[in-house]
Amino acid sequence: MSNSLRHIELGAMPTDWQQVVEVARHGASLSLSSVAWERIAAARQAVEEIASSDTPHYGINTGLGALCDVVLERHELQRLSHHTLMSHACGVGAPLRTEQVRAILCCAVINYSHGYSGISPTLVEGLLQLLNEGITPVVPSRGSVGYLTHMAHIGLTLIGHGEVEFRSQRMPAKQALDAIGMAPLCLGPKDGLSLVNGTPAMTGLACLTLDDTARLAAWADVIGAMSFEALGGQQDALLPEVTRLKRHEGVQHAGDNLRRLLQGSRRLARCRGQHLQDALSLRAMPQVHGACRDQFDHAVRQINHELDSATDNPLVITAADGYRVVSQANPHGASVAMACDLLAIAVCEWSSISERRAYRLVTPQASRLPPFLTAESGVKSGMMIAQYSAASLVADNKRLAQPAVTDNFLTSGLQEDHLSLGESAALKLDQALDNAFQVLAIEYLLAAQAFDLIDDRDVASGTELAWRTLRAAIPFYAEEHALHLDLQAACDLLRDASRQAPFIELAPHLYPGKR
């Protein structure tokens, strides 16, 4: 699984979301610096000493949650950790994708590397071995209120329980561990709690959505520029003298992208003055796409801060006389959950305005293009129903844009009475992104079809490149095969990260995740 060309060492400097994506999505191998291992070992030594004392310390020598007042004997602490994994591994539903589990694994290692958890170094080594050997625990996707369940299923793998994906097969965890010569690990004081606690699950899932959102942002500008040109948009609305008066950085970047992509269009020059004002779905692209880009930037800051945070409970922190164990609420994932919820609204907006442009492309009352983008309307329906599909997906995204973080429940007696639902926020954002890529793929097909049908395809070099990129993979649609095949092919093209490089050369601000 690991990519020998890319190795990431964590622990000496703050981590960013793109490093998590390198490990989770692109197979980079992972290790920790000597400084990180020293931090982990020091905190673990403190836990071992505290575990032998008679003074109650939450999560180390007591029960968990509402059972925090139950003090346990030293010989019971290994059982506590074991039973914690067994009882907390109660996820349900379809399993997470391999890349999602790897992102969670990576973020768990990052969390422990800060040296405030007190987890056994052997468990951190075990998580690294799972990542680098390509053993992926099977983790049910649903059933988390913000922590606990996803990491509990991952923890089971370390002790030889549960199931994993390994070498393209699903098998018992013990079988995969045997195959790489790794013995199931023994849990000590606090190990079970450290494995299930914190925000690694929601943070790992969020890192992958940032990668997808950055790609979506770039394609939205490229495809939107094609639609603007096909529909004969009035370029004055995109002038720098206009967009610079809107002070938001995202608006500046989106406006610059559109101007660069449309530069040199003789078609738009001929269309100038044909009508006074375009529909908002065309003239408001800098403002709408830009506002969405600003939410991406906000989410990046929140996720990077979370990666640089210690999110265990309790935390083992340095004190004047050694170490203190502090029970607190750093595992509460409000920051990540809100970032994902806000980004889901932005993704909905990207898809919503795309669908509006798609509607104008196929609607004869809204353009001078052939009705429904076919030269044989009547006998043929052209691209009419593709816009229906886009409308359905946007309707789904409006529902997915409802915030998860504002929901709440009582759990664990009365101890945990305010929850983040951060993993729910990240997972619904993931679904919204999938819908949005499909919507943009539909607009892309429609805009390319329009380019084929206009008489004066004297278009800009940027939009010509976009048209040629699509046509190299998907021919003009003549209704000789089911349209869904083209929709999927176009969506696959948008998901291919390598496709954006030539566009970024034309418009440097196109990809917002660029380092």
Short mmCIF file of C-alpha atoms in Angstrom, two decimals:
data_model
loop_
_atom_site.label_atom_id
_atom_site.label_comp_id
_atom_site.label_asym_id
_atom_site.label_seq_id
_atom_site.Cartn_x
_atom_site.Cartn_y
_atom_site.Cartn_z
CA MET A 1 0.00 0.00 0.00
CA SER A 2 2.73 2.48 0.89
CA ASN A 3 4.27 4.63 -1.81
CA SER A 4 8.04 4.28 -1.64
CA LEU A 5 8.42 7.60 -3.47
CA ARG A 6 6.70 9.51 -0.66
CA HIS A 7 7.43 9.29 3.04
CA ILE A 8 6.13 11.59 5.75
CA GLU A 9 7.69 12.00 9.18
CA LEU A 10 5.49 13.70 11.74
CA GLY A 11 6.15 15.20 15.13
CA ALA A 12 8.77 17.90 14.71
CA MET A 13 6.52 20.46 12.96
CA PRO A 14 2.76 21.06 12.87
CA THR A 15 0.88 18.77 10.48
CA ASP A 16 -1.44 20.00 7.76
CA TRP A 17 -4.44 18.35 6.14
CA GLN A 18 -2.61 17.66 2.89
CA GLN A 19 -0.15 15.36 4.65
CA VAL A 20 -3.09 13.33 5.94
CA VAL A 21 -4.41 13.10 2.38
CA GLU A 22 -0.98 11.95 1.14
CA VAL A 23 -1.08 9.05 3.59
CA ALA A 24 -4.77 8.20 3.31
CA ARG A 25 -5.42 8.66 -0.38
CA HIS A 26 -2.03 8.37 -2.07
CA GLY A 27 -0.34 5.67 0.01
CA ALA A 28 2.55 7.66 1.52
CA SER A 29 4.30 5.84 4.34
CA LEU A 30 4.32 7.40 7.80
CA SER A 31 6.67 7.60 10.76
CA LEU A 32 7.18 9.76 13.84
CA SER A 33 10.22 11.81 14.73
CA SER A 34 12.38 10.94 17.74
CA VAL A 35 11.03 14.04 19.48
CA ALA A 36 7.47 12.73 19.14
CA TRP A 37 8.43 9.30 20.49
CA GLU A 38 10.06 10.97 23.50
CA ARG A 39 6.86 12.89 24.23
CA ILE A 40 4.77 9.73 23.95
CA ALA A 41 7.08 7.76 26.24
CA ALA A 42 7.22 10.47 28.91
CA ALA A 43 3.44 10.72 29.14
CA ARG A 44 3.16 6.93 29.25
CA GLN A 45 5.56 6.71 32.17
CA ALA A 46 3.37 9.14 34.07
CA VAL A 47 0.28 7.01 33.38
CA GLU A 48 2.01 3.87 34.64
CA GLU A 49 2.93 5.62 37.88
CA ILE A 50 -0.54 7.09 38.37
CA ALA A 51 -2.22 3.75 37.66
CA SER A 52 -0.54 2.25 40.73
CA SER A 53 -1.75 4.97 43.10
CA ASP A 54 -4.89 4.92 45.26
CA THR A 55 -5.93 8.44 44.22
CA PRO A 56 -8.74 8.41 41.61
CA HIS A 57 -7.64 9.66 38.18
CA TYR A 58 -10.39 9.59 35.57
CA GLY A 59 -9.86 7.07 32.81
CA ILE A 60 -6.64 5.70 34.29
CA ASN A 61 -7.79 3.93 37.45
CA THR A 62 -11.53 4.66 37.34
CA GLY A 63 -14.50 3.62 35.27
CA LEU A 64 -15.58 5.69 32.27
CA GLY A 65 -18.28 8.26 31.62
CA ALA A 66 -21.00 7.99 34.24
CA LEU A 67 -18.84 5.37 36.02
CA CYS A 68 -16.05 7.87 36.70
CA ASP A 69 -16.39 7.52 40.48
CA VAL A 70 -15.69 3.77 40.47
CA VAL A 71 -12.03 3.26 41.50
CA LEU A 72 -10.42 0.10 40.08
CA GLU A 73 -7.56 -2.07 41.29
CA ARG A 74 -4.31 -2.14 39.28
CA HIS A 75 -4.96 -5.68 38.05
CA GLU A 76 -8.36 -4.62 36.63
CA LEU A 77 -7.05 -1.89 34.34
CA GLN A 78 -6.07 -4.18 31.47
CA ARG A 79 -9.57 -5.64 31.52
CA LEU A 80 -11.02 -2.11 31.55
CA SER A 81 -9.16 -1.25 28.35
CA HIS A 82 -10.19 -4.53 26.71
CA HIS A 83 -13.85 -4.14 27.62
CA THR A 84 -13.79 -0.50 26.50
CA LEU A 85 -12.99 -1.55 22.95
CA MET A 86 -15.53 -4.36 22.97
CA SER A 87 -18.40 -2.25 24.29
CA HIS A 88 -17.63 0.87 22.25
CA ALA A 89 -17.26 -0.99 18.92
CA CYS A 90 -20.96 -0.66 18.13
CA GLY A 91 -20.98 1.04 14.74
CA VAL A 92 -23.61 0.06 12.20
CA GLY A 93 -24.17 0.37 8.48
CA ALA A 94 -21.95 0.11 5.43
CA PRO A 95 -18.21 0.29 6.14
CA LEU A 96 -16.15 3.42 5.55
CA ARG A 97 -13.99 3.51 2.44
CA THR A 98 -10.37 2.41 2.75
CA GLU A 99 -9.08 5.97 2.37
CA GLN A 100 -11.41 7.17 5.12
CA VAL A 101 -10.16 4.58 7.60
CA ARG A 102 -6.56 5.39 6.69
CA ALA A 103 -7.22 9.09 7.29
CA ILE A 104 -8.61 8.29 10.74
CA LEU A 105 -5.60 6.09 11.53
CA CYS A 106 -3.25 8.87 10.48
CA CYS A 107 -5.04 11.48 12.59
CA ALA A 108 -5.00 9.18 15.60
CA VAL A 109 -1.21 8.85 15.30
CA ILE A 110 -0.94 12.64 15.00
CA ASN A 111 -3.05 13.10 18.13
CA TYR A 112 -0.89 10.72 20.17
CA SER A 113 2.31 12.29 18.82
CA HIS A 114 1.61 15.47 20.82
CA GLY A 115 2.46 13.51 23.96
CA TYR A 116 -0.56 14.29 26.13
CA SER A 117 -2.51 11.04 25.85
CA GLY A 118 -0.37 8.65 27.87
CA ILE A 119 -1.08 5.80 25.46
CA SER A 120 1.37 2.89 25.23
CA PRO A 121 4.03 3.51 22.56
CA THR A 122 3.49 -0.05 21.31
CA LEU A 123 -0.08 0.85 20.31
CA VAL A 124 1.13 3.85 18.32
CA GLU A 125 3.68 1.59 16.65
CA GLY A 126 0.85 -0.83 15.89
CA LEU A 127 -1.25 1.87 14.22
CA LEU A 128 1.75 2.90 12.11
CA GLN A 129 2.28 -0.71 11.11
CA LEU A 130 -1.35 -1.07 10.01
CA LEU A 131 -0.98 2.02 7.83
CA ASN A 132 2.36 1.14 6.30
CA GLU A 133 1.49 -2.53 5.70
CA GLY A 134 -1.86 -1.68 4.14
CA ILE A 135 -4.07 -3.40 6.72
CA THR A 136 -7.36 -1.49 6.86
CA PRO A 137 -9.84 -2.26 9.66
CA VAL A 138 -13.44 -2.70 8.56
CA VAL A 139 -15.20 0.19 10.27
CA PRO A 140 -19.00 0.66 10.11
CA SER A 141 -19.76 4.20 8.99
CA ARG A 142 -22.68 5.05 11.23
CA GLY A 143 -23.35 5.21 14.96
CA SER A 144 -21.01 7.93 16.22
CA VAL A 145 -22.09 11.06 18.09
CA GLY A 146 -18.68 12.62 17.51
CA TYR A 147 -16.18 10.04 18.74
CA LEU A 148 -15.81 6.53 20.22
CA THR A 149 -17.25 4.02 17.73
CA HIS A 150 -15.01 4.40 14.67
CA MET A 151 -11.80 4.30 16.67
CA ALA A 152 -13.08 1.40 18.78
CA HIS A 153 -13.39 -0.74 15.64
CA ILE A 154 -9.86 0.26 14.67
CA GLY A 155 -8.65 -0.62 18.16
CA LEU A 156 -10.11 -4.11 17.82
CA THR A 157 -7.70 -4.82 14.98
CA LEU A 158 -4.72 -4.10 17.23
CA ILE A 159 -5.80 -6.81 19.65
CA GLY A 160 -6.58 -9.32 16.89
CA HIS A 161 -10.38 -8.93 16.77
CA GLY A 162 -12.74 -7.75 14.07
CA GLU A 163 -12.24 -7.82 10.32
CA VAL A 164 -9.87 -6.03 7.95
CA GLU A 165 -9.22 -5.44 4.26
CA PHE A 166 -5.76 -6.70 3.32
CA ARG A 167 -4.29 -7.48 -0.08
CA SER A 168 -7.70 -6.93 -1.71
CA GLN A 169 -9.40 -9.46 0.55
CA ARG A 170 -11.62 -9.20 3.60
CA MET A 171 -10.42 -11.42 6.42
CA PRO A 172 -10.26 -11.74 10.22
CA ALA A 173 -7.85 -9.24 11.75
CA LYS A 174 -5.79 -12.00 13.36
CA GLN A 175 -5.15 -13.59 9.96
CA ALA A 176 -3.80 -10.32 8.54
CA LEU A 177 -1.63 -9.68 11.59
CA ASP A 178 -0.19 -13.17 11.28
CA ALA A 179 0.60 -12.51 7.61
CA ILE A 180 2.86 -9.58 8.49
CA GLY A 181 4.29 -11.18 11.64
CA MET A 182 2.57 -8.80 14.04
CA ALA A 183 1.31 -10.25 17.31
CA PRO A 184 -1.95 -8.92 18.80
CA LEU A 185 -1.14 -6.22 21.33
CA CYS A 186 -1.90 -6.20 25.05
CA LEU A 187 -3.69 -3.18 26.47
CA GLY A 188 -2.62 -1.43 29.65
CA PRO A 189 -3.98 1.43 31.78
CA LYS A 190 -5.81 4.11 29.79
CA ASP A 191 -5.03 2.42 26.46
CA GLY A 192 -8.63 1.53 25.67
CA LEU A 193 -9.86 5.02 26.48
CA SER A 194 -7.07 6.70 24.51
CA LEU A 195 -7.89 4.56 21.49
CA VAL A 196 -11.57 5.51 21.39
CA ASN A 197 -11.33 9.13 22.54
CA GLY A 198 -10.53 12.40 20.79
CA THR A 199 -11.40 13.83 17.38
CA PRO A 200 -9.22 11.79 14.96
CA ALA A 201 -12.22 10.22 13.23
CA MET A 202 -14.02 13.42 12.31
CA THR A 203 -10.72 15.18 11.54
CA GLY A 204 -9.50 12.44 9.23
CA LEU A 205 -12.79 12.37 7.37
CA ALA A 206 -12.70 16.17 7.12
CA CYS A 207 -9.19 16.17 5.60
CA LEU A 208 -10.41 14.09 2.67
CA THR A 209 -13.37 16.41 2.12
CA LEU A 210 -10.96 19.36 1.94
CA ASP A 211 -9.10 17.62 -0.88
CA ASP A 212 -12.34 17.02 -2.75
CA THR A 213 -13.61 20.55 -2.13
CA ALA A 214 -10.44 22.13 -3.51
CA ARG A 215 -10.86 20.15 -6.72
CA LEU A 216 -14.57 21.01 -6.88
CA ALA A 217 -13.79 24.73 -6.48
CA ALA A 218 -11.43 24.65 -9.44
CA TRP A 219 -13.81 22.80 -11.73
CA ALA A 220 -16.69 25.08 -10.79
CA ASP A 221 -14.78 28.05 -12.21
CA VAL A 222 -13.66 26.18 -15.34
CA ILE A 223 -17.09 24.78 -16.17
CA GLY A 224 -18.85 27.99 -15.17
CA ALA A 225 -16.63 29.87 -17.62
CA MET A 226 -17.71 27.49 -20.40
CA SER A 227 -21.39 28.08 -19.64
CA PHE A 228 -20.84 31.84 -19.46
CA GLU A 229 -19.30 31.78 -22.91
CA ALA A 230 -21.83 29.39 -24.45
CA LEU A 231 -24.66 31.62 -23.21
CA GLY A 232 -23.03 34.82 -24.48
CA GLY A 233 -22.47 36.40 -21.09
CA GLN A 234 -21.71 40.09 -20.64
CA GLN A 235 -18.09 40.33 -19.48
CA ASP A 236 -18.47 43.74 -17.83
CA ALA A 237 -19.84 41.97 -14.74
CA LEU A 238 -16.47 40.21 -14.38
CA LEU A 239 -14.28 43.31 -14.73
CA PRO A 240 -11.55 43.68 -12.08
CA GLU A 241 -12.87 47.19 -11.39
CA VAL A 242 -16.09 45.50 -10.29
CA THR A 243 -14.82 42.49 -8.34
CA ARG A 244 -12.12 44.42 -6.46
CA LEU A 245 -14.92 46.43 -4.84
CA LYS A 246 -16.07 43.23 -3.17
CA ARG A 247 -13.36 42.89 -0.53
CA HIS A 248 -13.48 39.14 0.07
CA GLU A 249 -10.40 37.24 -1.06
CA GLY A 250 -12.46 34.39 -2.52
CA VAL A 251 -14.29 36.83 -4.78
CA GLN A 252 -10.98 38.26 -5.99
CA HIS A 253 -9.67 34.79 -6.80
CA ALA A 254 -12.83 33.55 -8.51
CA GLY A 255 -13.05 36.72 -10.58
CA ASP A 256 -9.43 36.43 -11.62
CA ASN A 257 -9.94 32.77 -12.58
CA LEU A 258 -12.92 33.55 -14.77
CA ARG A 259 -11.20 36.44 -16.52
CA ARG A 260 -8.14 34.32 -17.28
CA LEU A 261 -10.23 31.39 -18.54
CA LEU A 262 -12.29 33.67 -20.78
CA GLN A 263 -9.43 35.85 -21.99
CA GLY A 264 -9.32 36.32 -25.76
CA SER A 265 -12.85 35.09 -26.46
CA ARG A 266 -13.99 36.57 -29.77
CA ARG A 267 -17.41 35.03 -29.20
CA LEU A 268 -17.91 37.10 -26.05
CA ALA A 269 -16.65 40.19 -27.82
CA ARG A 270 -19.34 39.72 -30.48
CA CYS A 271 -21.99 39.10 -27.80
CA ARG A 272 -21.20 42.33 -26.01
CA GLY A 273 -24.26 44.58 -25.76
CA GLN A 274 -26.71 41.98 -27.09
CA HIS A 275 -28.56 42.27 -23.77
CA LEU A 276 -28.24 44.53 -20.77
CA GLN A 277 -27.82 42.08 -17.92
CA ASP A 278 -27.26 38.35 -17.44
CA ALA A 279 -29.03 36.08 -14.99
CA LEU A 280 -27.41 35.93 -11.58
CA SER A 281 -26.20 32.37 -12.14
CA LEU A 282 -23.81 33.89 -14.72
CA ARG A 283 -22.92 37.36 -13.49
CA ALA A 284 -22.71 36.35 -9.80
CA MET A 285 -20.16 33.59 -10.27
CA PRO A 286 -17.30 35.61 -8.72
CA GLN A 287 -19.45 36.47 -5.72
CA VAL A 288 -20.99 33.02 -5.15
CA HIS A 289 -17.99 30.89 -6.05
CA GLY A 290 -15.83 33.32 -4.09
CA ALA A 291 -17.96 33.07 -0.95
CA CYS A 292 -17.71 29.28 -1.18
CA ARG A 293 -13.92 29.54 -1.51
CA ASP A 294 -13.81 31.64 1.65
CA GLN A 295 -15.62 28.87 3.54
CA PHE A 296 -13.01 26.44 2.27
CA ASP A 297 -10.23 28.67 3.64
CA HIS A 298 -12.02 28.83 6.99
CA ALA A 299 -12.38 25.04 7.11
CA VAL A 300 -8.68 24.60 6.31
CA ARG A 301 -7.73 26.77 9.29
CA GLN A 302 -10.07 24.86 11.61
CA ILE A 303 -8.90 21.42 10.50
CA ASN A 304 -5.21 22.33 10.66
CA HIS A 305 -5.68 23.73 14.16
CA GLU A 306 -7.41 20.49 15.17
CA LEU A 307 -4.52 18.43 13.82
CA ASP A 308 -2.19 20.51 15.99
CA SER A 309 -4.36 19.94 19.07
CA ALA A 310 -4.32 17.30 21.81
CA THR A 311 -7.87 15.94 21.90
CA ASP A 312 -7.73 13.12 24.45
CA ASN A 313 -9.56 12.98 27.78
CA PRO A 314 -8.06 12.94 30.30
CA LEU A 315 -4.88 14.74 29.28
CA VAL A 316 -1.52 14.09 30.91
CA ILE A 317 0.08 17.51 31.23
CA THR A 318 3.34 18.73 32.73
CA ALA A 319 3.14 20.26 36.21
CA ALA A 320 5.73 21.75 38.58
CA ASP A 321 5.93 18.48 40.53
CA GLY A 322 5.78 16.11 37.55
CA TYR A 323 2.53 15.42 35.73
CA ARG A 324 -1.15 16.12 36.30
CA VAL A 325 -4.08 14.21 34.87
CA VAL A 326 -6.79 16.66 33.83
CA SER A 327 -10.32 15.73 32.87
CA GLN A 328 -11.62 18.25 30.33
CA ALA A 329 -13.47 18.45 26.99
CA ASN A 330 -10.86 18.65 24.23
CA PRO A 331 -12.49 15.62 22.53
CA HIS A 332 -15.53 17.81 21.84
CA GLY A 333 -15.42 18.39 18.11
CA ALA A 334 -17.44 21.58 17.74
CA SER A 335 -14.74 23.30 15.67
CA VAL A 336 -14.48 20.48 13.13
CA ALA A 337 -18.23 19.88 13.05
CA MET A 338 -19.02 23.54 12.39
CA ALA A 339 -16.34 23.72 9.70
CA CYS A 340 -17.85 20.71 7.94
CA ASP A 341 -21.38 22.09 8.29
CA LEU A 342 -20.37 25.45 6.82
CA LEU A 343 -18.48 23.75 4.02
CA ALA A 344 -21.57 21.63 3.25
CA ILE A 345 -23.49 24.88 2.72
CA ALA A 346 -20.76 26.07 0.34
CA VAL A 347 -20.83 22.78 -1.57
CA CYS A 348 -24.59 23.11 -1.86
CA GLU A 349 -24.15 26.61 -3.29
CA TRP A 350 -21.59 25.45 -5.85
CA SER A 351 -23.99 22.72 -6.99
CA SER A 352 -27.06 24.96 -6.86
CA ILE A 353 -25.66 27.70 -9.09
CA SER A 354 -24.26 25.05 -11.44
CA GLU A 355 -27.73 23.53 -11.84
CA ARG A 356 -29.15 26.99 -12.62
CA ARG A 357 -26.61 27.43 -15.41
CA ALA A 358 -27.40 23.92 -16.68
CA TYR A 359 -31.08 24.87 -16.79
CA ARG A 360 -30.31 27.91 -18.95
CA LEU A 361 -28.19 25.83 -21.33
CA VAL A 362 -31.05 23.44 -22.14
CA THR A 363 -33.97 25.89 -21.98
CA PRO A 364 -34.83 27.59 -25.31
CA GLN A 365 -36.54 30.52 -23.54
CA ALA A 366 -33.29 31.32 -21.71
CA SER A 367 -30.74 31.22 -24.55
CA ARG A 368 -30.18 31.31 -28.29
CA LEU A 369 -28.90 27.74 -28.27
CA PRO A 370 -30.78 24.88 -29.97
CA PRO A 371 -33.59 23.65 -27.68
CA PHE A 372 -32.31 21.05 -25.22
CA LEU A 373 -28.96 21.06 -27.05
CA THR A 374 -29.96 18.87 -29.95
CA ALA A 375 -30.35 19.70 -33.62
CA GLU A 376 -33.30 17.27 -33.85
CA SER A 377 -35.59 18.38 -31.04
CA GLY A 378 -38.87 16.50 -31.14
CA VAL A 379 -37.45 13.22 -32.36
CA LYS A 380 -34.75 13.67 -29.77
CA SER A 381 -34.93 15.03 -26.21
CA GLY A 382 -31.29 16.04 -26.20
CA MET A 383 -29.93 16.89 -22.78
CA MET A 384 -33.30 17.84 -21.29
CA ILE A 385 -33.48 15.16 -18.62
CA ALA A 386 -29.86 15.54 -17.51
CA GLN A 387 -30.93 18.84 -15.96
CA TYR A 388 -33.68 16.95 -14.07
CA SER A 389 -30.97 14.77 -12.54
CA ALA A 390 -29.02 17.85 -11.52
CA ALA A 391 -32.12 19.33 -9.90
CA SER A 392 -32.65 16.15 -7.88
CA LEU A 393 -29.05 16.10 -6.67
CA VAL A 394 -29.19 19.75 -5.63
CA ALA A 395 -32.38 19.03 -3.70
CA ASP A 396 -30.44 16.32 -1.86
CA ASN A 397 -27.63 18.78 -1.15
CA LYS A 398 -30.06 21.30 0.33
CA ARG A 399 -31.07 18.66 2.85
CA LEU A 400 -27.42 17.72 3.49
CA ALA A 401 -26.64 21.40 4.11
CA GLN A 402 -28.71 21.30 7.29
CA PRO A 403 -26.22 21.48 10.19
CA ALA A 404 -25.41 18.40 12.25
CA VAL A 405 -23.66 20.26 15.06
CA THR A 406 -26.83 21.95 16.27
CA ASP A 407 -28.47 18.61 17.08
CA ASN A 408 -28.07 17.13 20.54
CA PHE A 409 -28.77 14.21 22.83
CA LEU A 410 -28.06 12.98 26.36
CA THR A 411 -25.56 10.10 26.56
CA SER A 412 -23.60 8.28 29.27
CA GLY A 413 -26.00 8.98 32.08
CA LEU A 414 -25.85 12.73 32.50
CA GLN A 415 -22.11 13.04 31.91
CA GLU A 416 -22.08 13.68 28.17
CA ASP A 417 -24.98 16.05 27.63
CA HIS A 418 -23.65 18.13 24.72
CA LEU A 419 -22.35 16.45 21.58
CA SER A 420 -20.74 17.68 18.38
CA LEU A 421 -21.99 15.08 15.88
CA GLY A 422 -18.76 15.89 14.04
CA GLU A 423 -18.48 12.58 12.25
CA SER A 424 -22.04 12.96 10.98
CA ALA A 425 -21.12 16.45 9.74
CA ALA A 426 -18.07 15.12 7.88
CA LEU A 427 -19.92 12.16 6.36
CA LYS A 428 -22.84 14.22 5.08
CA LEU A 429 -20.32 16.68 3.61
CA ASP A 430 -18.70 13.73 1.82
CA GLN A 431 -22.08 12.80 0.33
CA ALA A 432 -22.78 16.40 -0.65
CA LEU A 433 -19.45 16.54 -2.48
CA ASP A 434 -20.29 13.40 -4.42
CA ASN A 435 -23.58 14.98 -5.48
CA ALA A 436 -21.86 18.24 -6.40
CA PHE A 437 -19.33 16.51 -8.64
CA GLN A 438 -22.23 14.82 -10.42
CA VAL A 439 -23.99 18.18 -10.88
CA LEU A 440 -20.87 19.83 -12.26
CA ALA A 441 -20.32 16.84 -14.56
CA ILE A 442 -23.80 17.42 -15.97
CA GLU A 443 -23.11 21.11 -16.56
CA TYR A 444 -19.78 20.17 -18.17
CA LEU A 445 -21.51 17.83 -20.63
CA LEU A 446 -24.14 20.45 -21.44
CA ALA A 447 -21.62 23.25 -21.92
CA ALA A 448 -19.48 21.07 -24.21
CA GLN A 449 -22.59 20.08 -26.19
CA ALA A 450 -23.40 23.78 -26.56
CA PHE A 451 -19.90 24.49 -27.84
CA ASP A 452 -20.46 21.87 -30.53
CA LEU A 453 -23.73 23.45 -31.59
CA ILE A 454 -22.88 27.16 -31.70
CA ASP A 455 -21.97 28.59 -35.09
CA ASP A 456 -19.18 30.86 -33.88
CA ARG A 457 -17.07 28.66 -31.64
CA ASP A 458 -14.37 31.30 -31.57
CA VAL A 459 -13.87 30.79 -27.87
CA ALA A 460 -11.19 31.55 -25.30
CA SER A 461 -8.14 29.31 -25.05
CA GLY A 462 -9.09 28.33 -21.48
CA THR A 463 -12.59 27.17 -22.36
CA GLU A 464 -11.33 25.56 -25.57
CA LEU A 465 -8.99 23.50 -23.41
CA ALA A 466 -11.90 22.48 -21.20
CA TRP A 467 -13.96 21.46 -24.24
CA ARG A 468 -11.06 19.45 -25.72
CA THR A 469 -10.39 17.76 -22.36
CA LEU A 470 -13.95 16.47 -22.22
CA ARG A 471 -14.17 15.55 -25.89
CA ALA A 472 -10.98 13.50 -25.63
CA ALA A 473 -12.92 11.20 -23.30
CA ILE A 474 -16.58 11.63 -24.29
CA PRO A 475 -17.91 12.29 -27.81
CA PHE A 476 -20.80 14.58 -28.78
CA TYR A 477 -24.05 13.07 -27.50
CA ALA A 478 -26.27 11.81 -30.33
CA GLU A 479 -28.64 9.66 -28.21
CA GLU A 480 -27.25 6.38 -29.43
CA HIS A 481 -26.47 5.15 -25.92
CA ALA A 482 -27.88 5.74 -22.44
CA LEU A 483 -26.92 9.18 -21.21
CA HIS A 484 -25.99 7.98 -17.72
CA LEU A 485 -22.84 6.44 -19.18
CA ASP A 486 -21.61 9.89 -20.20
CA LEU A 487 -22.63 11.37 -16.85
CA GLN A 488 -20.49 8.84 -15.03
CA ALA A 489 -17.56 9.26 -17.41
CA ALA A 490 -17.65 13.03 -16.96
CA CYS A 491 -17.80 12.69 -13.19
CA ASP A 492 -14.83 10.31 -13.24
CA LEU A 493 -12.90 12.89 -15.26
CA LEU A 494 -13.62 15.59 -12.66
CA ARG A 495 -12.49 13.28 -9.87
CA ASP A 496 -9.13 12.69 -11.60
CA ALA A 497 -6.71 15.07 -9.88
CA SER A 498 -4.25 14.98 -12.79
CA ARG A 499 -6.73 16.70 -15.13
CA GLN A 500 -6.47 20.12 -13.50
CA ALA A 501 -2.77 20.86 -13.98
CA PRO A 502 -3.04 22.60 -17.40
CA PHE A 503 -5.88 24.80 -16.14
CA ILE A 504 -3.89 25.86 -13.07
CA GLU A 505 -1.14 27.05 -15.41
CA LEU A 506 -3.68 29.39 -16.99
CA ALA A 507 -5.22 30.53 -13.69
CA PRO A 508 -2.88 30.23 -10.68
CA HIS A 509 -5.67 30.85 -8.15
CA LEU A 510 -7.81 28.06 -9.55
CA TYR A 511 -6.93 25.36 -6.99
CA PRO A 512 -7.44 26.79 -3.49
CA GLY A 513 -5.59 23.96 -1.76
CA LYS A 514 -2.29 24.72 -3.51
CA ARG A 515 0.60 25.03 -1.05
#
